[in-house]
Each structure stands twice: as structure tokens, then as C-alpha cells.
Amino acid sequence: MSFEYIQSALAARHAEGLLRKRIVVEKASASKIKIADQQYINFASNDYLGLADSLEFNTLACTEAGSRSSALVTGYLDIHRQLEDKLCSVLGYDAALLFPSGFAANISVLKALFTPQEKQLSAAVFQDKLNHASLLDGGLAGSAKFVRFNHNDLTHLRSRLEKTKADSKLIVTEGVFSMDGDKAPVSEISVLAQSHSAWLMVDDAHAFGVVGAQGLGTIESGIKPEILVITFGKAMGCQGAAVLASHDVINYMTQFNREFIYTTALSPIMASVALCQLNKLLAASEARHKLQVNIDYFKSLVAQTNLSLIPSDTAIQPLVYGSSENVLTAQHKLKEKGLWVGAIRPPTVPQNTARLRITITAQHSQEDIETLVSALVEGA
């Protein structure tokens, strides 16, 4: 019978404690969530600054629902240009392209850079082993040699670069890693890249808005990657993504990035929302300060316990339980105490590193954090 593997694959996932299920959320904010008529304290949100909660529609520059076509036909509207120009001005780039999601941006940029017609030109892409699936998939889909280096291991990356004979070399990393919460050593990676005539691409999804005094992420470290990806669905609290680079790179993407060429352009109303949210994010210094206070408070409380977090100074604070069964048990205990925390299991994270991915936001109160730490200790 055709597709017999579907049922067996689902059965295997269920047996391994890895079966994913969608959960209907009735109402949510950065710190609260309502599911099945039950209210929980939310420690699973990427809305780090709490900007997704409300929007004044009368402030939007455009309220058109659809762009009606791809950006290269009639879908590129003035509101798209305004958003791109603002991002370029803030982050110091020549040009930008908008995408409906960070996943679409990452995978399509890497596919386009290493298209089949460039195969004869000898290229290699070097990726951190803990990079997001969109980056790994993009690297695998291109024609360049795909090389992985150990997580944040500069010595291993250097050895990989020294061994390659590729003419075109691209190093790819996340600014803040989505599952571990640690930062990439972008300054050191940039030095390595320059010394080996390589380019650097950084996915700043979990850094933009929250890392740096102004919340500009990698750029505030003084490093300007040749390619920077910004997503709007985390600290900006809306939807979409942008790729920022030189005029030549963006023009190349316009010619060869199939996802950009053949996809209906980002909805004008969503572009308008993103522009509004970007302005709010840039002015959110108080929220960034509150977020850092909350992160520090959470870590200080955990330090007084036997709990062992993966080292992280960001809003993402992972607590590893090892097996999927253990982390699901821990998640269930927290749920019974009115706490909602994401249980992350393979293949999203490596085998035997299933974890609670605790995310701290600016909206959490000290009482929220105290409740969480007490529940974690009781369930340990």
C-alpha cells in the first residue's frame, strides 16, 4: 500500500515521546496564556519585550490586506520600501529584501547564493552545529560543500577553514542561539572570516531588539556581517523577516532567490505593522532594562538551588533533563502549578539534551519568577 511509512513514522514518534501536537491558545501575552479555559503564567514566549500585545490601527501607514502579486510584478509597494529603508538606516546596510518569515529568508538566501550554475566555482558554507533548522536546510539545499563546526568552537572553525580549498567561503551562525540562549562570538568569528577571505552571515532572530544598549543585536558589537537576517516575530512582536546586505548581494537575490521571486509579497498591512513595531522596539529602552533585571533575578534565584542551567545571559534560559520522558514529566508538573513552559525534544535539540526552554520577558513580575523557580525546585 502506498505511503505505509506514514503510520509507522507517527507510531515511532509517539513511542519515543517525540510526537508533536498543536495546542489551541485562546489568549496570550508575553507573561500570561490561556489554554482550554485555564490561565497560566507564560514562560514560553519569544515576545521578549511584550510588544505583541497591542496595536493602534489608526497609527498604521497602510491597511491594505494583500499585495496582490509577487514583489517583481506589482507587489512591491511604498510601505515595503519604507520598512526596508528604515531597517537599512538603523542597521547601516545598503539594501534589504523582505520575506514572510525568518525560515523563508534563511533557507532561500543560502540556496540562492550557492545555485547549481555556480557549482563549478568551488564554494563552501561553514555552519555552527547548533544553527537553526532553516540555516541547516538552506546549506544542505545548495551546491556548496556543507561543513559543520562544533558549537562556538573557534579552534574547530579555524581548522575547517584552513583545510578548505573553496574559492567562495561563507560562515553562518546565529547571533543568539534559539535553544541554548548563548551568544555567538561574532567578533572572533569575523576576524577568522577576514583572515580566510570568507563572508559572514548572522541570523539575529533572537538578538535583534534585546541585545545591546539600543537592542540592535550583532551590529552593536561593532561587527557588520556581509549578510544579516532580522526576523520580526520575536522581540518586534509581529511577522516577517528581512535580509540586509550590499546592493550587489540584494540585487543578486532579486535575480536568483526563488522564494522571493515566486512568492506573493509580504502583506502591506503586515509591513505597516512591522514598521510600527520597529519604531516601538527602538524606543523600548525601559522594557530592555526590565528584561535584563528579570533575567538577572531569575539567574540569581536559580543560583541558590541545585538546578543547573545551560550558561546564558539572554532571555532564553534552558534547563536540560536529558530524556524526552523526563522533560515531559517536568513540563506536566509545572502545568499543574499554573506554569506554561516549552518542552523541547529531539530532533530540535541533540539526543539526550531534551530541555525546558524557559523564556524570560519584560512583562514578568518578580512574583512570576519566584513562582517558577519554586516549582522547578519542587519538581526536581
mmCIF file of C-alpha atoms in Angstrom:
data_model
loop_
_atom_site.group_PDB
_atom_site.id
_atom_site.type_symbol
_atom_site.label_atom_id
_atom_site.label_comp_id
_atom_site.label_asym_id
_atom_site.label_seq_id
_atom_site.Cartn_x
_atom_site.Cartn_y
_atom_site.Cartn_z
ATOM 1 C CA MET A 1 0.000 0.000 0.000
ATOM 2 C CA SER A 2 1.222 3.492 -0.813
ATOM 3 C CA PHE A 3 2.661 5.671 1.970
ATOM 4 C CA GLU A 4 2.566 2.918 4.571
ATOM 5 C CA TYR A 5 5.505 4.626 6.253
ATOM 6 C CA ILE A 6 3.287 7.495 7.453
ATOM 7 C CA GLN A 7 1.544 5.476 10.142
ATOM 8 C CA SER A 8 4.727 3.697 11.204
ATOM 9 C CA ALA A 9 6.605 7.010 11.440
ATOM 10 C CA LEU A 10 3.865 8.504 13.618
ATOM 11 C CA ALA A 11 3.788 5.417 15.822
ATOM 12 C CA ALA A 12 7.565 5.593 16.271
ATOM 13 C CA ARG A 13 7.405 9.267 17.225
ATOM 14 C CA HIS A 14 4.700 8.519 19.785
ATOM 15 C CA ALA A 15 6.647 5.620 21.291
ATOM 16 C CA GLU A 16 9.758 7.785 21.651
ATOM 17 C CA GLY A 17 7.858 10.602 23.346
ATOM 18 C CA LEU A 18 8.563 12.879 20.390
ATOM 19 C CA LEU A 19 5.098 13.285 18.866
ATOM 20 C CA ARG A 20 4.294 16.962 18.329
ATOM 21 C CA LYS A 21 0.788 18.317 18.781
ATOM 22 C CA ARG A 22 -0.743 21.700 18.087
ATOM 23 C CA ILE A 23 -2.361 23.420 21.061
ATOM 24 C CA VAL A 24 -5.124 25.958 20.628
ATOM 25 C CA VAL A 25 -4.282 29.148 22.517
ATOM 26 C CA GLU A 26 -7.352 31.136 23.494
ATOM 27 C CA LYS A 27 -5.494 34.237 24.624
ATOM 28 C CA ALA A 28 -1.850 35.070 25.226
ATOM 29 C CA SER A 29 0.549 37.812 26.218
ATOM 30 C CA ALA A 30 4.266 37.842 26.934
ATOM 31 C CA SER A 31 3.604 36.694 30.516
ATOM 32 C CA LYS A 32 0.157 35.049 30.529
ATOM 33 C CA ILE A 33 -1.502 32.394 28.382
ATOM 34 C CA LYS A 34 -4.977 30.856 28.364
ATOM 35 C CA ILE A 35 -5.454 27.301 27.083
ATOM 36 C CA ALA A 36 -8.583 25.136 27.445
ATOM 37 C CA ASP A 37 -10.133 27.803 29.660
ATOM 38 C CA GLN A 38 -7.154 27.607 32.055
ATOM 39 C CA GLN A 39 -4.861 30.570 32.750
ATOM 40 C CA TYR A 40 -1.097 30.003 33.084
ATOM 41 C CA ILE A 41 1.991 32.125 33.670
ATOM 42 C CA ASN A 42 3.678 32.036 30.282
ATOM 43 C CA PHE A 43 7.383 31.224 30.188
ATOM 44 C CA ALA A 44 7.395 30.018 26.576
ATOM 45 C CA SER A 45 7.010 33.252 24.611
ATOM 46 C CA ASN A 46 9.530 34.865 22.250
ATOM 47 C CA ASP A 47 7.795 38.226 22.761
ATOM 48 C CA TYR A 48 10.716 39.309 24.923
ATOM 49 C CA LEU A 49 9.736 42.978 25.248
ATOM 50 C CA GLY A 50 5.976 42.478 25.356
ATOM 51 C CA LEU A 51 5.408 44.453 22.150
ATOM 52 C CA ALA A 52 2.967 41.971 20.579
ATOM 53 C CA ASP A 53 0.121 42.667 22.990
ATOM 54 C CA SER A 54 -1.495 45.704 21.425
ATOM 55 C CA LEU A 55 -1.516 47.723 18.252
ATOM 56 C CA GLU A 56 -3.190 51.038 17.482
ATOM 57 C CA PHE A 57 -4.546 50.541 13.987
ATOM 58 C CA ASN A 58 -5.017 54.248 13.443
ATOM 59 C CA THR A 59 -1.215 54.597 13.523
ATOM 60 C CA LEU A 60 -0.662 52.271 10.559
ATOM 61 C CA ALA A 61 0.598 53.829 7.356
ATOM 62 C CA CYS A 62 -1.182 51.202 5.242
ATOM 63 C CA THR A 63 -4.151 48.932 5.886
ATOM 64 C CA GLU A 64 -4.352 47.069 2.562
ATOM 65 C CA ALA A 65 -4.761 43.361 3.259
ATOM 66 C CA GLY A 66 -2.948 41.947 0.258
ATOM 67 C CA SER A 67 -0.037 42.859 -2.009
ATOM 68 C CA ARG A 68 -1.817 41.123 -4.910
ATOM 69 C CA SER A 69 1.314 39.696 -6.575
ATOM 70 C CA SER A 70 4.998 38.979 -6.165
ATOM 71 C CA ALA A 71 7.371 41.846 -5.474
ATOM 72 C CA LEU A 72 8.720 41.690 -9.029
ATOM 73 C CA VAL A 73 5.303 42.046 -10.633
ATOM 74 C CA THR A 74 3.159 44.636 -8.833
ATOM 75 C CA GLY A 75 3.547 43.539 -5.222
ATOM 76 C CA TYR A 76 6.358 45.890 -4.125
ATOM 77 C CA LEU A 77 4.548 48.813 -2.520
ATOM 78 C CA ASP A 78 5.752 52.027 -0.958
ATOM 79 C CA ILE A 79 5.194 50.646 2.555
ATOM 80 C CA HIS A 80 7.625 47.811 1.768
ATOM 81 C CA ARG A 81 10.207 50.359 0.624
ATOM 82 C CA GLN A 82 9.665 52.438 3.780
ATOM 83 C CA LEU A 83 10.259 49.414 6.013
ATOM 84 C CA GLU A 84 13.382 48.372 4.101
ATOM 85 C CA ASP A 85 14.750 51.928 4.199
ATOM 86 C CA LYS A 86 14.165 52.184 7.945
ATOM 87 C CA LEU A 87 15.934 48.873 8.621
ATOM 88 C CA CYS A 88 18.874 49.880 6.420
ATOM 89 C CA SER A 89 19.137 53.250 8.157
ATOM 90 C CA VAL A 90 19.036 51.733 11.635
ATOM 91 C CA LEU A 91 21.439 48.858 10.919
ATOM 92 C CA GLY A 92 23.759 50.549 8.434
ATOM 93 C CA TYR A 93 23.173 48.498 5.293
ATOM 94 C CA ASP A 94 22.803 49.483 1.650
ATOM 95 C CA ALA A 95 19.747 47.412 0.823
ATOM 96 C CA ALA A 96 17.225 44.893 2.120
ATOM 97 C CA LEU A 97 14.665 42.316 0.984
ATOM 98 C CA LEU A 98 11.515 41.390 2.904
ATOM 99 C CA PHE A 99 10.295 37.832 3.465
ATOM 100 C CA PRO A 100 7.171 36.376 5.112
ATOM 101 C CA SER A 101 9.242 34.521 7.741
ATOM 102 C CA GLY A 102 12.741 34.049 9.054
ATOM 103 C CA PHE A 103 12.708 30.443 7.844
ATOM 104 C CA ALA A 104 11.945 31.580 4.284
ATOM 105 C CA ALA A 105 14.679 34.212 4.457
ATOM 106 C CA ASN A 106 17.392 31.879 5.762
ATOM 107 C CA ILE A 107 16.774 28.872 3.567
ATOM 108 C CA SER A 108 16.265 30.886 0.390
ATOM 109 C CA VAL A 109 19.334 33.092 0.797
ATOM 110 C CA LEU A 110 21.617 30.095 1.224
ATOM 111 C CA LYS A 111 20.014 28.245 -1.684
ATOM 112 C CA ALA A 112 20.339 31.301 -3.924
ATOM 113 C CA LEU A 113 23.972 32.018 -3.012
ATOM 114 C CA PHE A 114 25.007 28.531 -3.986
ATOM 115 C CA THR A 115 22.909 27.846 -7.051
ATOM 116 C CA PRO A 116 23.719 24.993 -9.450
ATOM 117 C CA GLN A 117 25.175 27.358 -12.055
ATOM 118 C CA GLU A 118 27.870 28.349 -9.536
ATOM 119 C CA LYS A 119 28.849 24.736 -8.821
ATOM 120 C CA GLN A 120 31.992 24.918 -10.889
ATOM 121 C CA LEU A 121 33.254 27.880 -8.882
ATOM 122 C CA SER A 122 34.150 25.857 -5.739
ATOM 123 C CA ALA A 123 32.232 27.073 -2.707
ATOM 124 C CA ALA A 124 31.857 26.013 0.920
ATOM 125 C CA VAL A 125 29.458 27.002 3.678
ATOM 126 C CA PHE A 126 30.589 26.607 7.304
ATOM 127 C CA GLN A 127 27.807 26.256 9.856
ATOM 128 C CA ASP A 128 27.691 26.021 13.630
ATOM 129 C CA LYS A 129 26.314 22.601 14.598
ATOM 130 C CA LEU A 130 23.547 24.218 16.667
ATOM 131 C CA ASN A 131 22.307 26.534 13.915
ATOM 132 C CA HIS A 132 18.563 26.771 13.338
ATOM 133 C CA ALA A 133 16.942 24.226 11.026
ATOM 134 C CA SER A 134 16.299 26.913 8.392
ATOM 135 C CA LEU A 135 20.027 27.629 8.132
ATOM 136 C CA LEU A 136 20.994 23.960 8.047
ATOM 137 C CA ASP A 137 18.331 23.158 5.454
ATOM 138 C CA GLY A 138 19.480 26.072 3.308
ATOM 139 C CA GLY A 139 23.079 24.915 3.474
ATOM 140 C CA LEU A 140 22.151 21.364 2.549
ATOM 141 C CA ALA A 141 19.955 22.518 -0.336
ATOM 142 C CA GLY A 142 22.708 24.500 -2.041
ATOM 143 C CA SER A 143 25.513 23.168 -4.214
ATOM 144 C CA ALA A 144 28.338 24.367 -1.950
ATOM 145 C CA LYS A 145 30.272 21.921 0.199
ATOM 146 C CA PHE A 146 28.473 21.788 3.558
ATOM 147 C CA VAL A 147 30.858 21.938 6.527
ATOM 148 C CA ARG A 148 29.795 21.980 10.186
ATOM 149 C CA PHE A 149 31.917 23.120 13.125
ATOM 150 C CA ASN A 150 31.431 22.431 16.817
ATOM 151 C CA HIS A 151 29.226 24.897 18.652
ATOM 152 C CA ASN A 152 31.009 28.240 19.169
ATOM 153 C CA ASP A 153 34.335 26.415 18.767
ATOM 154 C CA LEU A 154 36.731 28.876 17.117
ATOM 155 C CA THR A 155 39.596 26.384 17.023
ATOM 156 C CA HIS A 156 37.460 23.862 15.154
ATOM 157 C CA LEU A 157 36.200 26.522 12.752
ATOM 158 C CA ARG A 158 39.738 27.693 12.093
ATOM 159 C CA SER A 159 40.872 24.158 11.271
ATOM 160 C CA ARG A 160 37.929 23.732 8.903
ATOM 161 C CA LEU A 161 38.776 26.991 7.135
ATOM 162 C CA GLU A 162 42.456 26.085 6.855
ATOM 163 C CA LYS A 163 41.641 22.764 5.197
ATOM 164 C CA THR A 164 39.203 24.066 2.583
ATOM 165 C CA LYS A 165 40.217 24.714 -0.996
ATOM 166 C CA ALA A 166 36.997 26.551 -1.806
ATOM 167 C CA ASP A 167 37.147 29.934 -3.534
ATOM 168 C CA SER A 168 33.886 31.267 -2.057
ATOM 169 C CA LYS A 169 33.505 30.695 1.682
ATOM 170 C CA LEU A 170 30.574 31.640 3.905
ATOM 171 C CA ILE A 171 30.463 31.255 7.704
ATOM 172 C CA VAL A 172 26.937 31.069 9.123
ATOM 173 C CA THR A 173 25.925 31.488 12.748
ATOM 174 C CA GLU A 174 23.099 32.708 14.940
ATOM 175 C CA GLY A 175 23.626 35.856 16.992
ATOM 176 C CA VAL A 176 21.816 34.261 19.946
ATOM 177 C CA PHE A 177 21.167 30.534 19.681
ATOM 178 C CA SER A 178 17.473 29.767 19.869
ATOM 179 C CA MET A 179 17.666 26.630 22.020
ATOM 180 C CA ASP A 180 20.761 27.279 24.191
ATOM 181 C CA GLY A 181 20.374 31.031 24.608
ATOM 182 C CA ASP A 182 24.117 31.698 24.399
ATOM 183 C CA LYS A 183 25.685 34.246 22.068
ATOM 184 C CA ALA A 184 27.989 33.534 19.175
ATOM 185 C CA PRO A 185 31.493 35.041 19.481
ATOM 186 C CA VAL A 186 30.808 37.169 16.412
ATOM 187 C CA SER A 187 33.831 39.433 16.853
ATOM 188 C CA GLU A 188 36.223 36.494 16.860
ATOM 189 C CA ILE A 189 34.376 34.748 14.029
ATOM 190 C CA SER A 190 34.569 37.953 11.995
ATOM 191 C CA VAL A 191 38.347 38.090 12.462
ATOM 192 C CA LEU A 192 38.619 34.470 11.320
ATOM 193 C CA ALA A 193 36.413 35.194 8.332
ATOM 194 C CA GLN A 194 38.522 38.138 7.237
ATOM 195 C CA SER A 195 41.786 36.227 7.644
ATOM 196 C CA HIS A 196 40.445 33.460 5.379
ATOM 197 C CA SER A 197 38.716 35.725 2.830
ATOM 198 C CA ALA A 198 35.326 34.407 3.926
ATOM 199 C CA TRP A 199 31.998 36.141 4.325
ATOM 200 C CA LEU A 200 29.914 36.083 7.490
ATOM 201 C CA MET A 201 26.132 35.573 7.673
ATOM 202 C CA VAL A 202 24.348 36.094 11.000
ATOM 203 C CA ASP A 203 20.765 35.190 11.852
ATOM 204 C CA ASP A 204 19.888 37.736 14.549
ATOM 205 C CA ALA A 205 16.362 36.450 15.209
ATOM 206 C CA HIS A 206 16.814 36.203 18.987
ATOM 207 C CA ALA A 207 19.290 39.077 19.340
ATOM 208 C CA PHE A 208 17.606 41.927 17.498
ATOM 209 C CA GLY A 209 15.641 44.085 19.909
ATOM 210 C CA VAL A 210 17.181 42.723 23.095
ATOM 211 C CA VAL A 211 20.981 42.521 22.779
ATOM 212 C CA GLY A 212 22.916 45.753 23.154
ATOM 213 C CA ALA A 213 22.019 49.045 24.773
ATOM 214 C CA GLN A 214 19.898 50.020 21.769
ATOM 215 C CA GLY A 215 18.731 46.486 21.071
ATOM 216 C CA LEU A 216 20.451 46.322 17.679
ATOM 217 C CA GLY A 217 21.967 42.898 18.277
ATOM 218 C CA THR A 218 25.139 41.888 16.441
ATOM 219 C CA ILE A 219 25.597 45.348 14.933
ATOM 220 C CA GLU A 220 26.149 46.822 18.404
ATOM 221 C CA SER A 221 29.186 44.591 18.863
ATOM 222 C CA GLY A 222 30.871 46.630 16.131
ATOM 223 C CA ILE A 223 30.606 43.797 13.615
ATOM 224 C CA LYS A 224 28.793 44.219 10.312
ATOM 225 C CA PRO A 225 28.235 40.786 8.703
ATOM 226 C CA GLU A 226 28.102 40.685 4.913
ATOM 227 C CA ILE A 227 24.599 39.211 5.313
ATOM 228 C CA LEU A 228 22.332 39.936 8.288
ATOM 229 C CA VAL A 229 18.917 38.342 8.785
ATOM 230 C CA ILE A 230 16.400 40.082 11.038
ATOM 231 C CA THR A 231 13.112 38.413 11.952
ATOM 232 C CA PHE A 232 10.050 40.296 13.154
ATOM 233 C CA GLY A 233 8.343 37.503 15.089
ATOM 234 C CA LYS A 234 10.400 37.678 18.275
ATOM 235 C CA ALA A 235 11.197 40.976 20.026
ATOM 236 C CA MET A 236 9.349 43.010 17.373
ATOM 237 C CA GLY A 237 6.200 41.071 18.157
ATOM 238 C CA CYS A 238 4.769 40.775 14.625
ATOM 239 C CA GLN A 239 5.554 38.727 11.499
ATOM 240 C CA GLY A 240 8.045 38.665 8.664
ATOM 241 C CA ALA A 241 11.784 38.983 8.132
ATOM 242 C CA ALA A 242 14.393 40.989 6.277
ATOM 243 C CA VAL A 243 17.741 40.183 4.709
ATOM 244 C CA LEU A 244 20.221 43.082 4.786
ATOM 245 C CA ALA A 245 23.364 43.248 2.669
ATOM 246 C CA SER A 246 25.160 45.253 -0.022
ATOM 247 C CA HIS A 247 23.397 46.487 -3.140
ATOM 248 C CA ASP A 248 25.104 43.746 -5.177
ATOM 249 C CA VAL A 249 24.004 40.934 -2.864
ATOM 250 C CA ILE A 250 20.414 42.145 -2.698
ATOM 251 C CA ASN A 251 20.348 42.614 -6.468
ATOM 252 C CA TYR A 252 21.674 39.059 -6.847
ATOM 253 C CA MET A 253 18.902 37.801 -4.542
ATOM 254 C CA THR A 254 16.361 39.660 -6.641
ATOM 255 C CA GLN A 255 17.560 37.700 -9.672
ATOM 256 C CA PHE A 256 18.124 34.241 -8.183
ATOM 257 C CA ASN A 257 16.203 33.880 -4.890
ATOM 258 C CA ARG A 258 13.287 31.723 -5.990
ATOM 259 C CA GLU A 259 11.287 32.155 -2.785
ATOM 260 C CA PHE A 260 11.428 35.926 -3.237
ATOM 261 C CA ILE A 261 10.744 35.877 -6.964
ATOM 262 C CA TYR A 262 7.813 33.459 -6.934
ATOM 263 C CA THR A 263 6.098 34.341 -3.631
ATOM 264 C CA THR A 264 3.341 36.906 -3.213
ATOM 265 C CA ALA A 265 4.936 39.868 -1.469
ATOM 266 C CA LEU A 266 4.532 40.391 2.269
ATOM 267 C CA SER A 267 1.063 41.747 3.050
ATOM 268 C CA PRO A 268 1.108 45.576 3.055
ATOM 269 C CA ILE A 269 -0.722 45.701 6.369
ATOM 270 C CA MET A 270 1.888 43.377 7.903
ATOM 271 C CA ALA A 271 4.685 45.553 6.512
ATOM 272 C CA SER A 272 2.966 48.554 8.080
ATOM 273 C CA VAL A 273 2.613 46.705 11.385
ATOM 274 C CA ALA A 274 6.317 45.777 11.228
ATOM 275 C CA LEU A 275 7.298 49.409 10.650
ATOM 276 C CA CYS A 276 5.185 50.475 13.624
ATOM 277 C CA GLN A 277 6.644 47.708 15.797
ATOM 278 C CA LEU A 278 10.180 48.574 14.713
ATOM 279 C CA ASN A 279 9.712 52.132 15.931
ATOM 280 C CA LYS A 280 8.319 50.819 19.231
ATOM 281 C CA LEU A 281 11.259 48.440 19.585
ATOM 282 C CA LEU A 282 13.809 51.197 19.031
ATOM 283 C CA ALA A 283 12.162 53.257 21.773
ATOM 284 C CA ALA A 284 11.835 50.331 24.204
ATOM 285 C CA SER A 285 14.891 51.051 26.368
ATOM 286 C CA GLU A 286 12.821 50.769 29.553
ATOM 287 C CA ALA A 287 11.493 47.356 28.525
ATOM 288 C CA ARG A 288 15.023 46.178 27.651
ATOM 289 C CA HIS A 289 16.193 47.275 31.091
ATOM 290 C CA LYS A 290 13.289 45.454 32.768
ATOM 291 C CA LEU A 291 14.039 42.338 30.739
ATOM 292 C CA GLN A 292 17.667 42.326 31.899
ATOM 293 C CA VAL A 293 16.581 42.871 35.503
ATOM 294 C CA ASN A 294 14.232 39.887 35.209
ATOM 295 C CA ILE A 295 16.913 37.688 33.633
ATOM 296 C CA ASP A 296 19.376 38.576 36.389
ATOM 297 C CA TYR A 297 16.746 37.946 39.079
ATOM 298 C CA PHE A 298 15.847 34.543 37.654
ATOM 299 C CA LYS A 299 19.509 33.507 37.460
ATOM 300 C CA SER A 300 20.202 34.737 40.996
ATOM 301 C CA LEU A 301 17.331 32.646 42.373
ATOM 302 C CA VAL A 302 18.427 29.558 40.432
ATOM 303 C CA ALA A 303 21.993 30.011 41.705
ATOM 304 C CA GLN A 304 20.669 29.411 45.224
ATOM 305 C CA THR A 305 19.291 25.995 44.214
ATOM 306 C CA ASN A 306 20.632 22.700 42.885
ATOM 307 C CA LEU A 307 19.225 23.431 39.426
ATOM 308 C CA SER A 308 21.820 23.603 36.634
ATOM 309 C CA LEU A 309 21.011 25.857 33.697
ATOM 310 C CA ILE A 310 22.872 25.958 30.402
ATOM 311 C CA PRO A 311 25.003 29.142 30.763
ATOM 312 C CA SER A 312 23.113 32.023 29.136
ATOM 313 C CA ASP A 313 22.853 35.758 29.722
ATOM 314 C CA THR A 314 19.861 36.168 27.413
ATOM 315 C CA ALA A 315 16.111 35.757 27.722
ATOM 316 C CA ILE A 316 16.450 32.074 26.758
ATOM 317 C CA GLN A 317 17.281 30.012 29.862
ATOM 318 C CA PRO A 318 17.389 26.239 29.127
ATOM 319 C CA LEU A 319 17.190 23.571 31.816
ATOM 320 C CA VAL A 320 18.279 20.171 30.459
ATOM 321 C CA TYR A 321 16.506 16.994 31.642
ATOM 322 C CA GLY A 322 18.124 14.558 29.221
ATOM 323 C CA SER A 323 15.375 12.232 28.056
ATOM 324 C CA SER A 324 12.115 13.228 26.428
ATOM 325 C CA GLU A 325 10.207 11.329 29.110
ATOM 326 C CA ASN A 326 11.891 13.330 31.888
ATOM 327 C CA VAL A 327 11.261 16.716 30.339
ATOM 328 C CA LEU A 328 7.613 15.908 29.587
ATOM 329 C CA THR A 329 7.147 14.879 33.230
ATOM 330 C CA ALA A 330 8.707 18.145 34.380
ATOM 331 C CA GLN A 331 6.524 20.135 31.993
ATOM 332 C CA HIS A 332 3.391 18.386 33.282
ATOM 333 C CA LYS A 333 4.285 19.180 36.893
ATOM 334 C CA LEU A 334 4.733 22.848 36.028
ATOM 335 C CA LYS A 335 1.438 22.887 34.166
ATOM 336 C CA GLU A 336 -0.319 21.562 37.275
ATOM 337 C CA LYS A 337 1.093 24.555 39.155
ATOM 338 C CA GLY A 338 -0.185 27.036 36.578
ATOM 339 C CA LEU A 339 3.068 27.486 34.648
ATOM 340 C CA TRP A 340 3.448 27.074 30.888
ATOM 341 C CA VAL A 341 6.979 26.210 29.728
ATOM 342 C CA GLY A 342 8.070 24.682 26.424
ATOM 343 C CA ALA A 343 9.447 21.119 26.487
ATOM 344 C CA ILE A 344 11.959 20.903 23.643
ATOM 345 C CA ARG A 345 12.914 17.445 22.422
ATOM 346 C CA PRO A 346 14.947 15.882 19.593
ATOM 347 C CA PRO A 347 15.293 16.443 16.712
ATOM 348 C CA THR A 348 15.004 20.146 17.603
ATOM 349 C CA VAL A 349 17.880 19.622 20.069
ATOM 350 C CA PRO A 350 20.544 16.879 20.123
ATOM 351 C CA GLN A 351 19.783 13.460 21.584
ATOM 352 C CA ASN A 352 19.821 13.274 25.392
ATOM 353 C CA THR A 353 19.515 17.062 25.748
ATOM 354 C CA ALA A 354 15.720 17.411 25.958
ATOM 355 C CA ARG A 355 15.019 20.543 27.931
ATOM 356 C CA LEU A 356 12.658 23.078 29.319
ATOM 357 C CA ARG A 357 13.212 26.188 27.216
ATOM 358 C CA ILE A 358 12.397 28.896 29.743
ATOM 359 C CA THR A 359 11.984 32.343 28.246
ATOM 360 C CA ILE A 360 12.004 35.438 30.418
ATOM 361 C CA THR A 361 10.220 38.590 29.250
ATOM 362 C CA ALA A 362 9.988 42.200 30.342
ATOM 363 C CA GLN A 363 6.375 41.594 31.375
ATOM 364 C CA HIS A 364 7.113 39.010 34.048
ATOM 365 C CA SER A 365 6.834 40.148 37.631
ATOM 366 C CA GLN A 366 9.248 39.135 40.388
ATOM 367 C CA GLU A 367 6.423 37.043 41.815
ATOM 368 C CA ASP A 368 6.054 35.207 38.477
ATOM 369 C CA ILE A 369 9.746 34.360 38.510
ATOM 370 C CA GLU A 370 9.716 33.293 42.147
ATOM 371 C CA THR A 371 6.741 31.016 41.435
ATOM 372 C CA LEU A 372 8.589 29.392 38.551
ATOM 373 C CA VAL A 373 11.827 28.759 40.456
ATOM 374 C CA SER A 374 9.949 27.330 43.448
ATOM 375 C CA ALA A 375 8.023 24.970 41.148
ATOM 376 C CA LEU A 376 11.216 23.893 39.366
ATOM 377 C CA VAL A 377 12.889 23.079 42.696
ATOM 378 C CA GLU A 378 9.859 21.129 43.942
ATOM 379 C CA GLY A 379 9.751 19.114 40.730
ATOM 380 C CA ALA A 380 13.483 18.424 40.591
#
